[in-house]
Short mmCIF file of C-alpha atoms and ligand atoms in Angstrom, two decimals:
data_model
loop_
_atom_site.label_atom_id
_atom_site.label_comp_id
_atom_site.label_asym_id
_atom_site.label_seq_id
_atom_site.Cartn_x
_atom_site.Cartn_y
_atom_site.Cartn_z
CA MET Z 872 26.95 4.65 -5.64
CA GLU Z 873 26.50 6.59 -2.41
CA PHE Z 874 23.25 8.33 -1.52
CA CYS Z 875 22.75 11.27 0.80
CA CYS Z 876 20.02 13.78 1.59
CA LEU Z 877 20.23 17.54 1.78
CA ALA Z 878 17.44 19.86 2.90
CA VAL Z 879 18.84 23.00 1.06
CA THR Z 880 17.70 25.87 3.21
CA GLY Z 881 19.71 28.71 1.69
CA ALA Z 882 21.34 29.13 -1.72
CA LEU Z 883 22.00 25.90 -3.60
CA LYS Z 884 25.49 26.97 -4.70
CA GLU Z 885 26.58 27.23 -1.09
CA THR Z 886 25.30 23.86 0.03
CA TRP Z 887 25.79 21.55 -2.94
CA ALA Z 888 28.79 21.33 -5.23
CA GLY Z 889 28.04 18.45 -7.62
CA ASP Z 890 28.57 18.45 -11.37
CA THR Z 891 25.08 17.51 -12.57
CA LEU Z 892 21.77 18.80 -11.27
CA VAL Z 893 18.44 17.21 -12.16
CA VAL Z 894 15.40 19.42 -11.65
CA GLY Z 895 11.87 18.08 -11.99
CA LEU Z 896 9.34 20.65 -13.22
CA PHE Z 897 5.57 20.48 -13.57
CA ALA Z 898 4.13 21.57 -16.92
CA PRO Z 899 4.96 24.07 -18.31
CA ALA Z 900 7.97 24.78 -16.03
CA ALA Z 901 6.77 25.20 -12.46
CA GLY Z 902 7.60 23.74 -9.10
CA SER Z 903 9.78 24.25 -6.08
CA GLY Z 904 12.99 23.44 -7.99
CA ARG Z 905 12.59 26.22 -10.49
CA ALA Z 906 14.04 28.96 -8.33
CA LEU Z 907 17.14 26.87 -7.58
CA ALA Z 908 17.58 25.98 -11.25
CA GLU Z 909 17.36 29.67 -12.10
CA GLU Z 910 19.85 30.50 -9.40
CA LEU Z 911 22.28 28.04 -10.95
CA VAL Z 912 21.81 29.16 -14.53
CA GLY Z 913 21.42 32.86 -13.80
CA GLU Z 914 19.84 35.14 -16.34
CA GLY Z 915 18.48 33.61 -19.51
CA PHE Z 916 16.75 30.66 -17.89
CA GLU Z 917 13.42 31.46 -19.53
CA GLY Z 918 15.01 31.85 -22.97
CA LEU Z 919 16.76 28.53 -22.55
CA LEU Z 920 13.49 26.75 -21.81
CA GLN Z 921 11.98 28.24 -24.94
CA ARG Z 922 14.91 27.48 -27.21
CA ARG Z 923 14.91 23.84 -26.07
CA ARG Z 924 11.10 23.70 -26.23
CA PHE Z 925 10.77 22.46 -22.67
CA GLU Z 926 7.08 22.04 -21.86
CA GLY Z 927 7.27 19.88 -18.75
CA LYS Z 928 5.38 16.97 -20.25
CA PRO Z 929 5.85 13.71 -18.34
CA GLY Z 930 8.95 11.90 -19.53
CA GLN Z 931 10.44 14.94 -21.33
CA THR Z 932 14.11 15.23 -20.42
CA ILE Z 933 16.54 17.85 -21.69
CA THR Z 934 20.21 18.10 -20.84
CA LEU Z 935 21.90 21.51 -20.69
CA GLU Z 936 25.65 21.38 -20.44
CA ARG Z 937 26.87 23.93 -17.91
CA PRO Z 938 24.29 26.50 -19.00
CA GLY Z 939 25.27 30.15 -18.68
CA GLY Z 940 28.71 29.13 -17.43
CA SER Z 941 27.20 27.49 -14.37
CA PRO Z 942 29.44 25.09 -12.43
CA ALA Z 943 27.05 22.19 -13.07
CA SER Z 944 25.18 20.76 -15.98
CA LEU Z 945 21.42 20.86 -15.70
CA ILE Z 946 18.94 18.16 -16.64
CA LEU Z 947 15.30 19.23 -16.68
CA VAL Z 948 12.67 16.54 -16.31
CA GLY Z 949 9.01 17.10 -17.13
CA LEU Z 950 6.54 15.96 -14.47
CA GLY Z 951 3.29 16.87 -16.21
CA ASP Z 952 0.21 17.76 -14.19
CA PRO Z 953 0.92 18.32 -10.47
CA ALA Z 954 -2.43 16.71 -9.59
CA GLU Z 955 -1.15 13.40 -10.99
CA PHE Z 956 2.22 13.54 -9.28
CA GLY Z 957 2.86 10.87 -6.66
CA LEU Z 958 5.44 8.29 -5.64
CA GLU Z 959 5.11 6.31 -8.86
CA ALA Z 960 5.61 9.36 -11.08
CA LEU Z 961 8.56 10.31 -8.87
CA ARG Z 962 10.09 6.86 -9.40
CA GLN Z 963 9.60 6.91 -13.15
CA SER Z 964 11.06 10.38 -13.58
CA SER Z 965 13.97 9.70 -11.22
CA ALA Z 966 14.92 6.60 -13.21
CA GLY Z 967 14.70 8.47 -16.52
CA ALA Z 968 16.72 11.37 -15.14
CA ALA Z 969 19.37 9.03 -13.75
CA ARG Z 970 19.85 7.48 -17.18
CA ALA Z 971 20.13 10.89 -18.81
CA ALA Z 972 22.63 11.92 -16.13
CA ALA Z 973 24.76 8.81 -16.61
CA THR Z 974 24.79 9.44 -20.36
CA ALA Z 975 25.96 13.00 -19.65
CA GLY Z 976 28.80 11.58 -17.54
CA ALA Z 977 27.55 12.75 -14.13
CA VAL Z 978 29.87 11.95 -11.22
CA GLU Z 979 28.24 13.89 -8.40
CA LEU Z 980 24.57 14.02 -9.16
CA GLY Z 981 21.92 16.09 -7.41
CA LEU Z 982 18.19 15.38 -7.75
CA LEU Z 983 15.69 18.11 -6.99
CA PHE Z 984 12.04 17.13 -7.27
CA PRO Z 985 8.95 18.90 -5.85
CA VAL Z 986 8.36 16.31 -3.12
CA GLU Z 987 6.76 18.64 -0.54
CA GLY Z 988 3.38 16.92 -0.79
CA LEU Z 989 4.77 13.41 -0.33
CA GLU Z 990 5.69 11.50 2.82
CA PRO Z 991 9.41 12.43 3.09
CA THR Z 992 10.94 9.01 3.87
CA ALA Z 993 8.85 7.29 1.17
CA ALA Z 994 9.84 9.95 -1.36
CA VAL Z 995 13.53 9.57 -0.58
CA ALA Z 996 13.31 5.76 -0.80
CA ALA Z 997 11.46 5.96 -4.12
CA MET Z 998 14.06 8.30 -5.65
CA ALA Z 999 17.07 6.33 -4.46
CA GLU Z 1000 15.63 2.97 -5.58
CA ALA Z 1001 14.70 4.37 -8.96
CA VAL Z 1002 18.17 5.83 -9.56
CA ARG Z 1003 19.98 2.68 -8.58
CA LEU Z 1004 17.67 0.21 -10.34
CA GLY Z 1005 17.32 2.43 -13.39
CA LEU Z 1006 21.08 2.47 -13.89
CA TYR Z 1007 21.51 -1.30 -13.64
CA ALA Z 1008 23.41 -2.82 -16.55
CA ASP Z 1009 24.50 -6.40 -17.09
CA GLN Z 1010 27.46 -7.15 -19.34
CA ARG Z 1011 28.49 -10.51 -17.91
CA PHE Z 1012 27.94 -12.33 -21.16
CA LYS Z 1013 29.65 -9.83 -23.47
CA SER Z 1014 33.21 -10.64 -24.47
CA GLU Z 1015 34.12 -6.95 -24.59
CA ALA Z 1016 32.36 -5.18 -21.77
CA GLU Z 1017 32.23 -1.42 -21.76
CA PRO Z 1018 32.89 -0.07 -18.29
CA PRO Z 1019 29.66 1.63 -17.17
CA SER Z 1020 29.93 5.28 -16.22
CA LEU Z 1021 27.88 5.68 -13.07
CA PRO Z 1022 27.67 8.59 -10.64
CA SER Z 1023 29.57 7.96 -7.44
CA LEU Z 1024 27.51 10.27 -5.23
CA VAL Z 1025 23.79 10.97 -5.56
CA THR Z 1026 22.37 13.74 -3.38
CA LEU Z 1027 18.62 14.01 -2.91
CA LEU Z 1028 18.10 17.74 -2.63
CA GLY Z 1029 15.33 19.78 -1.10
CA VAL Z 1030 13.99 16.98 1.07
CA ALA Z 1031 12.68 17.48 4.60
CA ALA Z 1032 15.16 17.15 7.45
CA GLY Z 1033 15.09 13.57 8.75
CA ALA Z 1034 14.03 12.12 5.40
CA GLU Z 1035 17.26 10.15 5.15
CA ALA Z 1036 15.65 7.54 7.40
CA GLY Z 1037 13.93 6.46 4.18
CA LEU Z 1038 17.29 5.28 2.83
CA ALA Z 1039 17.63 2.62 5.56
CA ASN Z 1040 16.60 -0.42 3.49
CA VAL Z 1041 17.24 0.91 0.00
CA ALA Z 1042 20.70 -0.57 -0.58
CA ALA Z 1043 19.72 -4.01 0.72
CA THR Z 1044 16.50 -4.06 -1.29
CA CYS Z 1045 18.24 -2.96 -4.49
CA SER Z 1046 20.98 -5.56 -4.01
CA GLY Z 1047 18.20 -8.15 -3.75
CA VAL Z 1048 16.55 -6.90 -6.95
CA GLU Z 1049 19.89 -6.88 -8.75
CA LEU Z 1050 20.63 -10.43 -7.63
CA ALA Z 1051 17.25 -11.55 -8.94
CA ARG Z 1052 17.90 -9.79 -12.27
CA ARG Z 1053 21.31 -11.47 -12.61
CA LEU Z 1054 19.86 -14.91 -11.88
CA VAL Z 1055 16.97 -14.51 -14.33
CA ALA Z 1056 19.12 -13.09 -17.13
CA ALA Z 1057 21.73 -15.84 -16.85
CA PRO Z 1058 21.27 -18.37 -19.66
CA PRO Z 1059 20.06 -21.89 -18.92
CA ASN Z 1060 23.46 -23.45 -19.61
CA SER Z 1061 24.83 -21.29 -16.79
CA ALA Z 1062 21.92 -20.92 -14.34
CA THR Z 1063 21.30 -24.59 -13.53
CA PRO Z 1064 19.70 -26.04 -10.37
CA GLN Z 1065 23.23 -26.55 -9.04
CA PHE Z 1066 24.00 -22.86 -9.74
CA LEU Z 1067 20.88 -21.76 -7.82
CA ALA Z 1068 21.99 -23.93 -4.89
CA GLU Z 1069 25.43 -22.28 -5.02
CA GLU Z 1070 23.86 -18.82 -5.08
CA ALA Z 1071 21.79 -19.79 -2.03
CA ALA Z 1072 24.99 -20.95 -0.33
CA ALA Z 1073 26.65 -17.61 -1.11
CA ILE Z 1074 23.71 -15.75 0.50
CA ALA Z 1075 23.85 -18.07 3.51
CA ASP Z 1076 27.59 -17.46 3.93
CA ALA Z 1077 27.43 -13.71 3.47
CA PHE Z 1078 24.51 -13.06 5.82
CA GLY Z 1079 24.55 -15.94 8.27
CA LEU Z 1080 21.48 -17.78 6.99
CA GLU Z 1081 20.98 -21.54 7.33
CA LEU Z 1082 20.99 -23.63 4.18
CA LYS Z 1083 19.77 -27.14 3.54
CA VAL Z 1084 19.90 -28.58 0.01
CA LEU Z 1085 17.88 -31.76 -0.45
CA GLU Z 1086 19.26 -34.06 -3.16
CA ARG Z 1087 17.15 -36.39 -5.31
CA ASP Z 1088 17.39 -39.22 -2.72
CA ASP Z 1089 16.26 -36.93 0.09
CA CYS Z 1090 13.27 -35.79 -1.93
CA GLU Z 1091 12.43 -39.39 -2.79
CA ALA Z 1092 12.44 -40.26 0.89
CA LEU Z 1093 9.95 -37.45 1.44
CA GLY Z 1094 7.75 -38.82 -1.34
CA MET Z 1095 8.05 -35.78 -3.61
CA GLY Z 1096 6.87 -37.66 -6.69
CA ALA Z 1097 5.39 -34.62 -8.44
CA TYR Z 1098 8.58 -32.55 -8.27
CA LEU Z 1099 10.84 -35.50 -9.10
CA GLY Z 1100 8.59 -36.46 -12.01
CA VAL Z 1101 9.34 -33.12 -13.64
CA ALA Z 1102 13.05 -33.42 -12.85
CA GLN Z 1103 13.47 -36.94 -14.24
CA GLY Z 1104 13.77 -35.91 -17.90
CA SER Z 1105 16.88 -33.83 -17.29
CA ASP Z 1106 20.52 -34.87 -17.08
CA LEU Z 1107 20.98 -32.25 -14.37
CA PRO Z 1108 20.23 -33.33 -10.80
CA PRO Z 1109 17.38 -31.49 -9.05
CA LYS Z 1110 18.22 -29.32 -6.05
CA PHE Z 1111 15.60 -28.63 -3.40
CA ILE Z 1112 16.81 -25.47 -1.69
CA HIS Z 1113 15.76 -24.47 1.84
CA LEU Z 1114 17.28 -21.25 3.14
CA THR Z 1115 16.37 -19.91 6.59
CA TYR Z 1116 16.76 -16.48 8.15
CA ARG Z 1117 16.45 -16.55 11.94
CA PRO Z 1118 16.39 -13.28 13.86
CA THR Z 1119 18.39 -12.79 17.01
CA GLY Z 1120 15.95 -12.95 19.89
CA GLU Z 1121 12.39 -14.14 20.02
CA VAL Z 1122 10.43 -15.18 16.93
CA THR Z 1123 6.90 -13.76 16.77
CA ARG Z 1124 6.11 -14.57 13.15
CA ARG Z 1125 7.23 -17.28 10.73
CA VAL Z 1126 6.84 -16.86 6.99
CA VAL Z 1127 7.66 -19.14 4.05
CA LEU Z 1128 8.47 -17.86 0.57
CA VAL Z 1129 8.29 -20.43 -2.22
CA GLY Z 1130 9.69 -19.73 -5.68
CA LYS Z 1131 9.22 -21.69 -8.91
CA GLY Z 1132 12.70 -22.67 -9.99
CA LEU Z 1133 12.54 -24.18 -13.48
CA THR Z 1134 15.95 -23.28 -14.89
CA PHE Z 1135 14.59 -24.25 -18.29
CA ASP Z 1136 11.10 -25.25 -19.39
CA SER Z 1137 11.09 -27.01 -22.76
CA GLY Z 1138 7.51 -28.12 -22.12
CA GLY Z 1139 8.59 -31.76 -21.99
CA TYR Z 1140 6.77 -34.10 -24.42
CA ASN Z 1141 4.12 -31.39 -24.76
CA LEU Z 1142 7.02 -29.53 -26.32
CA LYS Z 1143 6.85 -25.77 -26.66
CA THR Z 1144 6.95 -24.40 -30.18
CA ALA Z 1145 9.00 -21.51 -31.55
CA GLY Z 1146 6.00 -19.20 -31.23
CA SER Z 1147 5.58 -20.03 -27.55
CA GLN Z 1148 8.89 -18.30 -26.72
CA ILE Z 1149 10.72 -21.49 -25.84
CA GLU Z 1150 14.02 -19.58 -26.09
CA MET Z 1151 12.89 -17.32 -23.23
CA MET Z 1152 12.14 -20.17 -20.84
CA LYS Z 1153 15.38 -19.53 -18.97
CA TYR Z 1154 13.28 -17.03 -17.02
CA ASP Z 1155 11.05 -19.80 -15.69
CA MET Z 1156 13.07 -19.56 -12.47
CA GLY Z 1157 11.94 -15.94 -11.95
CA GLY Z 1158 10.01 -16.92 -8.81
CA SER Z 1159 13.08 -18.52 -7.28
CA ALA Z 1160 15.18 -15.49 -8.23
CA ALA Z 1161 12.69 -13.22 -6.46
CA VAL Z 1162 12.66 -15.25 -3.25
CA LEU Z 1163 16.47 -15.58 -3.24
CA GLY Z 1164 16.73 -11.82 -3.83
CA ALA Z 1165 14.36 -11.24 -0.92
CA ALA Z 1166 16.42 -13.62 1.24
CA ARG Z 1167 19.55 -11.61 0.46
CA ALA Z 1168 17.79 -8.36 1.37
CA ILE Z 1169 16.30 -9.76 4.58
CA GLY Z 1170 19.68 -11.23 5.53
CA GLU Z 1171 21.15 -7.75 5.26
CA ILE Z 1172 18.27 -5.86 6.91
CA ARG Z 1173 17.92 -8.45 9.70
CA PRO Z 1174 14.39 -7.58 10.91
CA ALA Z 1175 13.61 -8.59 14.49
CA GLY Z 1176 10.96 -11.12 15.46
CA LEU Z 1177 10.58 -12.53 11.96
CA GLU Z 1178 11.69 -15.99 10.78
CA VAL Z 1179 11.81 -16.37 7.00
CA HIS Z 1180 12.12 -19.64 5.09
CA VAL Z 1181 12.87 -19.63 1.38
CA ILE Z 1182 12.04 -22.80 -0.57
CA VAL Z 1183 12.96 -23.57 -4.18
CA ALA Z 1184 12.27 -26.96 -5.74
CA SER Z 1185 14.64 -26.41 -8.64
CA CYS Z 1186 15.00 -28.53 -11.78
CA GLU Z 1187 14.67 -28.49 -15.57
CA ASN Z 1188 11.70 -29.65 -17.66
CA MET Z 1189 13.32 -31.61 -20.47
CA ILE Z 1190 12.78 -34.45 -22.90
CA SER Z 1191 14.59 -37.80 -22.77
CA GLY Z 1192 13.89 -41.53 -22.66
CA GLY Z 1193 13.39 -41.12 -18.93
CA ALA Z 1194 11.10 -38.09 -19.04
CA ILE Z 1195 7.49 -38.34 -17.87
CA HIS Z 1196 4.90 -39.25 -20.49
CA PRO Z 1197 1.68 -37.37 -20.98
CA GLY Z 1198 -0.72 -39.72 -19.21
CA ASP Z 1199 1.61 -40.65 -16.33
CA VAL Z 1200 0.25 -40.60 -12.79
CA LEU Z 1201 2.50 -39.08 -10.13
CA THR Z 1202 2.06 -39.12 -6.35
CA ALA Z 1203 2.89 -35.94 -4.44
CA SER Z 1204 4.30 -35.86 -0.90
CA ASN Z 1205 0.84 -35.34 0.65
CA GLY Z 1206 -0.29 -38.60 -0.99
CA LYS Z 1207 -2.40 -36.99 -3.71
CA THR Z 1208 -2.21 -38.60 -7.14
CA ILE Z 1209 -1.94 -36.43 -10.25
CA GLU Z 1210 -2.66 -37.41 -13.84
CA ILE Z 1211 -0.28 -35.58 -16.15
CA ASN Z 1212 -2.44 -34.50 -19.07
CA ASN Z 1213 0.12 -31.91 -20.12
CA THR Z 1214 3.85 -32.09 -19.30
CA ASP Z 1215 4.14 -28.34 -19.91
CA ALA Z 1216 2.10 -27.61 -16.78
CA GLU Z 1217 5.21 -28.57 -14.79
CA GLY Z 1218 5.61 -25.58 -12.48
CA ARG Z 1219 2.56 -26.49 -10.41
CA LEU Z 1220 3.95 -30.02 -9.98
CA THR Z 1221 7.21 -28.74 -8.51
CA LEU Z 1222 5.30 -26.23 -6.39
CA ALA Z 1223 2.91 -28.91 -5.10
CA ASP Z 1224 5.72 -30.68 -3.23
CA ALA Z 1225 7.34 -27.40 -2.26
CA LEU Z 1226 4.05 -26.18 -0.75
CA VAL Z 1227 3.49 -29.42 1.18
CA TYR Z 1228 7.02 -29.03 2.60
CA ALA Z 1229 6.31 -25.35 3.38
CA CYS Z 1230 3.13 -26.25 5.31
CA GLY Z 1231 5.16 -28.73 7.34
CA LEU Z 1232 7.13 -25.79 8.72
CA GLU Z 1233 3.88 -24.58 10.34
CA PRO Z 1234 4.25 -20.96 9.29
CA ASP Z 1235 1.91 -18.03 9.85
CA ALA Z 1236 1.86 -17.35 6.10
CA ILE Z 1237 3.10 -18.78 2.80
CA VAL Z 1238 3.64 -16.76 -0.36
CA ASP Z 1239 4.61 -18.44 -3.62
CA LEU Z 1240 5.92 -16.65 -6.70
CA ALA Z 1241 5.89 -18.36 -10.06
CA THR Z 1242 6.08 -17.74 -13.78
CA LEU Z 1243 3.17 -20.13 -13.84
CA THR Z 1244 0.89 -19.47 -16.81
CA GLY Z 1245 0.82 -17.83 -20.19
CA ALA Z 1246 -2.87 -17.23 -19.42
CA CYS Z 1247 -1.88 -14.73 -16.73
CA VAL Z 1248 0.17 -12.79 -19.28
CA ILE Z 1249 -2.87 -12.69 -21.57
CA ALA Z 1250 -5.10 -11.50 -18.72
CA LEU Z 1251 -2.88 -8.85 -17.11
CA GLY Z 1252 -0.07 -8.08 -19.55
CA GLU Z 1253 3.54 -7.37 -18.66
CA GLU Z 1254 3.18 -4.75 -15.97
CA ILE Z 1255 0.78 -6.45 -13.55
CA ALA Z 1256 1.16 -9.72 -11.70
CA GLY Z 1257 -1.79 -11.87 -10.62
CA LEU Z 1258 -2.48 -12.45 -6.94
CA TRP Z 1259 -4.62 -15.30 -5.62
CA SER Z 1260 -5.34 -15.86 -1.96
CA PRO Z 1261 -8.18 -17.23 0.14
CA SER Z 1262 -7.04 -14.84 2.90
CA ASP Z 1263 -8.26 -11.24 2.59
CA GLY Z 1264 -5.76 -10.10 5.22
CA LEU Z 1265 -2.76 -11.53 3.41
CA ALA Z 1266 -4.01 -10.37 0.00
CA ASP Z 1267 -4.49 -6.82 1.26
CA ALA Z 1268 -1.10 -6.74 2.96
CA LEU Z 1269 0.63 -7.88 -0.26
CA LEU Z 1270 -1.34 -5.44 -2.43
CA GLN Z 1271 -0.34 -2.66 -0.08
CA ALA Z 1272 3.31 -3.70 -0.05
CA GLY Z 1273 3.28 -3.87 -3.84
CA ASN Z 1274 1.76 -0.45 -4.06
CA ALA Z 1275 4.30 0.98 -1.61
CA GLY Z 1276 7.21 -0.65 -3.45
CA GLY Z 1277 6.06 0.28 -6.95
CA GLU Z 1278 5.13 -3.18 -8.22
CA ALA Z 1279 1.59 -3.76 -9.52
CA PHE Z 1280 -0.64 -6.71 -8.56
CA TRP Z 1281 -4.24 -7.48 -9.30
CA ARG Z 1282 -6.26 -9.83 -7.12
CA MET Z 1283 -7.81 -12.70 -9.07
CA PRO Z 1284 -10.52 -15.13 -7.98
CA LEU Z 1285 -9.99 -18.62 -6.55
CA ARG Z 1286 -13.35 -19.65 -7.96
CA GLY Z 1287 -14.20 -23.02 -6.45
CA SER Z 1288 -16.50 -24.18 -9.24
CA TYR Z 1289 -13.60 -24.08 -11.73
CA LYS Z 1290 -12.01 -26.97 -9.83
CA LYS Z 1291 -14.13 -29.32 -11.92
CA GLY Z 1292 -11.78 -28.50 -14.80
CA LEU Z 1293 -9.10 -30.48 -12.94
CA LYS Z 1294 -11.22 -33.63 -12.46
CA SER Z 1295 -9.46 -36.83 -13.50
CA HIS Z 1296 -11.07 -40.21 -14.14
CA ILE Z 1297 -8.00 -42.06 -13.06
CA ALA Z 1298 -6.23 -40.01 -10.38
CA ASP Z 1299 -7.20 -37.50 -7.67
CA LEU Z 1300 -6.77 -34.63 -10.11
CA LYS Z 1301 -5.26 -33.66 -13.47
CA ASN Z 1302 -2.48 -31.12 -13.70
CA THR Z 1303 -4.15 -29.06 -16.45
CA GLY Z 1304 -7.62 -27.59 -16.85
CA PRO Z 1305 -9.26 -26.07 -19.94
CA ARG Z 1306 -7.67 -23.05 -21.63
CA PRO Z 1307 -10.25 -20.47 -20.47
CA GLY Z 1308 -9.35 -19.34 -16.97
CA GLY Z 1309 -6.04 -21.21 -17.17
CA SER Z 1310 -4.30 -19.10 -14.55
CA ILE Z 1311 -7.22 -19.64 -12.15
CA THR Z 1312 -7.21 -23.43 -12.43
CA ALA Z 1313 -3.44 -23.32 -11.94
CA ALA Z 1314 -3.96 -21.43 -8.66
CA LEU Z 1315 -6.73 -23.86 -7.65
CA PHE Z 1316 -4.36 -26.76 -8.32
CA LEU Z 1317 -1.78 -25.23 -5.96
CA GLN Z 1318 -4.42 -24.67 -3.29
CA ASP Z 1319 -4.90 -28.45 -3.08
CA PHE Z 1320 -1.40 -28.71 -1.61
CA VAL Z 1321 -1.79 -26.06 1.06
CA THR Z 1322 -3.18 -26.90 4.50
CA LYS Z 1323 -6.71 -25.54 4.81
CA GLY Z 1324 -6.90 -22.36 6.85
CA LEU Z 1325 -3.20 -21.53 6.53
CA PRO Z 1326 -2.87 -18.02 5.03
CA TRP Z 1327 -1.36 -18.52 1.57
CA ALA Z 1328 -0.99 -16.33 -1.49
CA HIS Z 1329 0.08 -17.23 -5.00
CA LEU Z 1330 1.68 -14.58 -7.23
CA ASP Z 1331 1.80 -15.35 -10.96
CA ILE Z 1332 4.70 -13.28 -12.31
CA ALA Z 1333 4.84 -14.82 -15.81
CA GLY Z 1334 4.27 -11.44 -17.46
CA THR Z 1335 6.31 -9.21 -15.20
CA VAL Z 1336 9.56 -11.14 -14.85
CA TRP Z 1337 10.98 -9.91 -18.15
CA SER Z 1338 10.71 -6.74 -20.19
CA ASP Z 1339 11.80 -6.65 -23.83
CA LYS Z 1340 12.08 -2.87 -23.68
CA SER Z 1341 13.47 -0.58 -21.05
CA ARG Z 1342 10.52 0.66 -18.96
CA GLY Z 1343 10.72 2.95 -15.94
CA LEU Z 1344 13.03 1.37 -13.37
CA ASP Z 1345 13.55 -1.71 -15.50
CA PRO Z 1346 16.26 -1.73 -18.14
CA ALA Z 1347 15.43 -4.16 -20.96
CA GLY Z 1348 15.65 -7.75 -19.76
CA ALA Z 1349 15.16 -9.27 -16.33
CA THR Z 1350 13.17 -7.03 -13.98
CA GLY Z 1351 13.75 -8.69 -10.60
CA PHE Z 1352 10.01 -8.36 -10.09
CA GLY Z 1353 8.68 -9.38 -6.69
CA VAL Z 1354 11.70 -8.59 -4.52
CA ARG Z 1355 10.58 -5.06 -3.60
CA THR Z 1356 7.09 -6.23 -2.68
CA LEU Z 1357 8.35 -9.15 -0.60
CA VAL Z 1358 10.83 -7.00 1.29
CA ALA Z 1359 8.24 -4.26 1.95
CA TRP Z 1360 5.71 -6.88 3.11
CA LEU Z 1361 8.20 -8.72 5.34
CA VAL Z 1362 9.59 -5.56 6.93
CA ALA Z 1363 6.07 -4.19 7.55
CA GLY Z 1364 5.03 -7.54 9.08
CA ALA Z 1365 8.08 -7.61 11.31
CA ALA Z 1366 7.27 -4.15 12.61
CA SER Z 1367 3.59 -4.86 13.33
N1 BES Q 403 6.52 -21.50 -17.70
C1 BES Q 403 5.27 -21.63 -18.35
C2 BES Q 403 4.40 -20.38 -18.24
C3 BES Q 403 4.83 -19.21 -19.04
C4 BES Q 403 4.43 -19.06 -20.34
C5 BES Q 403 5.57 -18.21 -18.46
C6 BES Q 403 4.78 -17.95 -21.05
C7 BES Q 403 5.94 -17.10 -19.18
C8 BES Q 403 5.52 -16.95 -20.48
C9 BES Q 403 4.48 -22.79 -17.75
O1 BES Q 403 5.23 -23.84 -17.28
C10 BES Q 403 3.62 -23.32 -18.83
O2 BES Q 403 4.15 -23.85 -19.76
N2 BES Q 403 2.32 -23.17 -18.68
C11 BES Q 403 1.41 -23.62 -19.67
C12 BES Q 403 0.27 -24.26 -18.93
C13 BES Q 403 -0.66 -25.00 -19.83
C14 BES Q 403 0.01 -26.22 -20.39
C15 BES Q 403 -1.86 -25.39 -19.02
C16 BES Q 403 0.94 -22.40 -20.45
O3 BES Q 403 0.77 -21.34 -19.86
O4 BES Q 403 0.80 -22.52 -21.66
MN1 MN Q 404 5.67 -25.26 -18.82
ZN1 ZN Q 405 7.13 -23.43 -16.69
#
């Protein structure tokens, strides 16, 4: 899928010759695209709107096949109230329109939205990302795949001259999101720790990143007892993945991204039940998918001045004669001892050693992403991820990047007094607090493994990593959540 931009100064017919035109219209049928749509259709435009009952409500999409003998088919998309129109509405309607266009068999697609009030490069980026991500389909695990019919050329029409600069990072970012979606959707008998290590190697090879994979012995030598405790119940060997992007030239900022990489979470001896969605726990590596997707994007974008480390302590949480018992005490690589009062709170154990390792790299900031708690899903639902950070600067930068990229975060409290919920009589701390505030105690647990004063943020993506229904830019299934925010944050940080 190619993208290009066209300002359209004169008549549309003379400047654009595609087969399918999407026009976004405010309710009832107003906006800058209307005149061009009328030009294409000719007389009878008004009658057509009435016959098809087009009212311009948000989400309303009607397809008109070559209306009035026009050379192109026309898809009208309702945008609702102009006062509520912004980048997010533009994204949602672009994705919906792209799907309607693909269904109609569009090959050369034009998109015409009333973007005059929006920052031109941001508008162009939002449209292009929405089209590409909205059309994503995954048929790897079907025995008879239907070849997808996708447009080959997408022209963003009626944008300001120079807006195409907004396309600069779109392809790389979308490839990162798509990689994350593929990794998350892959079943647990295919996406193993070894598979994640191979995917990291493929990114390293393709974009010239450095890769180190620590085996069980290496992790033992580093004293990673918390991570290895989780891994010991599985027949599959753990893989501790460390991928590094180094810019050419001087490094002014070093960042570490840490992703939870549980390729399956059975719960261990605190076994999950059918009602706890055990069959979905293949997506418990959604954090690792996001950071690997971001690594792929950064490898392609190659920002100057910025060094990025990606860490994934990958393993499975399984049951066997060798698995950890509830009640075991594990020692993490910073020497802290942890009483395991629930084997299902395993993600924080793997992250503990990953965060200690990350701090050892002496970065300017650490961001971890994890499908950490069901409690976060209860608190924020499936469209908003939780964000915890003791650093206001880092929290604000991530919130802003999320907002710019179209992913929603809500800052949650690292309330110190809740730490008492993790008090253990036998070890330094327990791995599980009481049920109320469960996503907060999980974040407080992680904080114990981060060097004091080092800017760190924890993103709980348990709710946002998967969508049962198609929603906006996300087809049903894996969303690739987190990649767009990480890339926007990293690129902004590299520029500042
Ligand atoms: N991977 C789960 C969290 C999860 C649950 C993600 C549901 C997505 C949907 C995590 O390892 C877990 O099991 N957390 C427990 C923690 C509890 C034992 C303190 C949970 O949330 O129930
Ligand atoms: Mn668990
Ligand atoms: Zn888990």
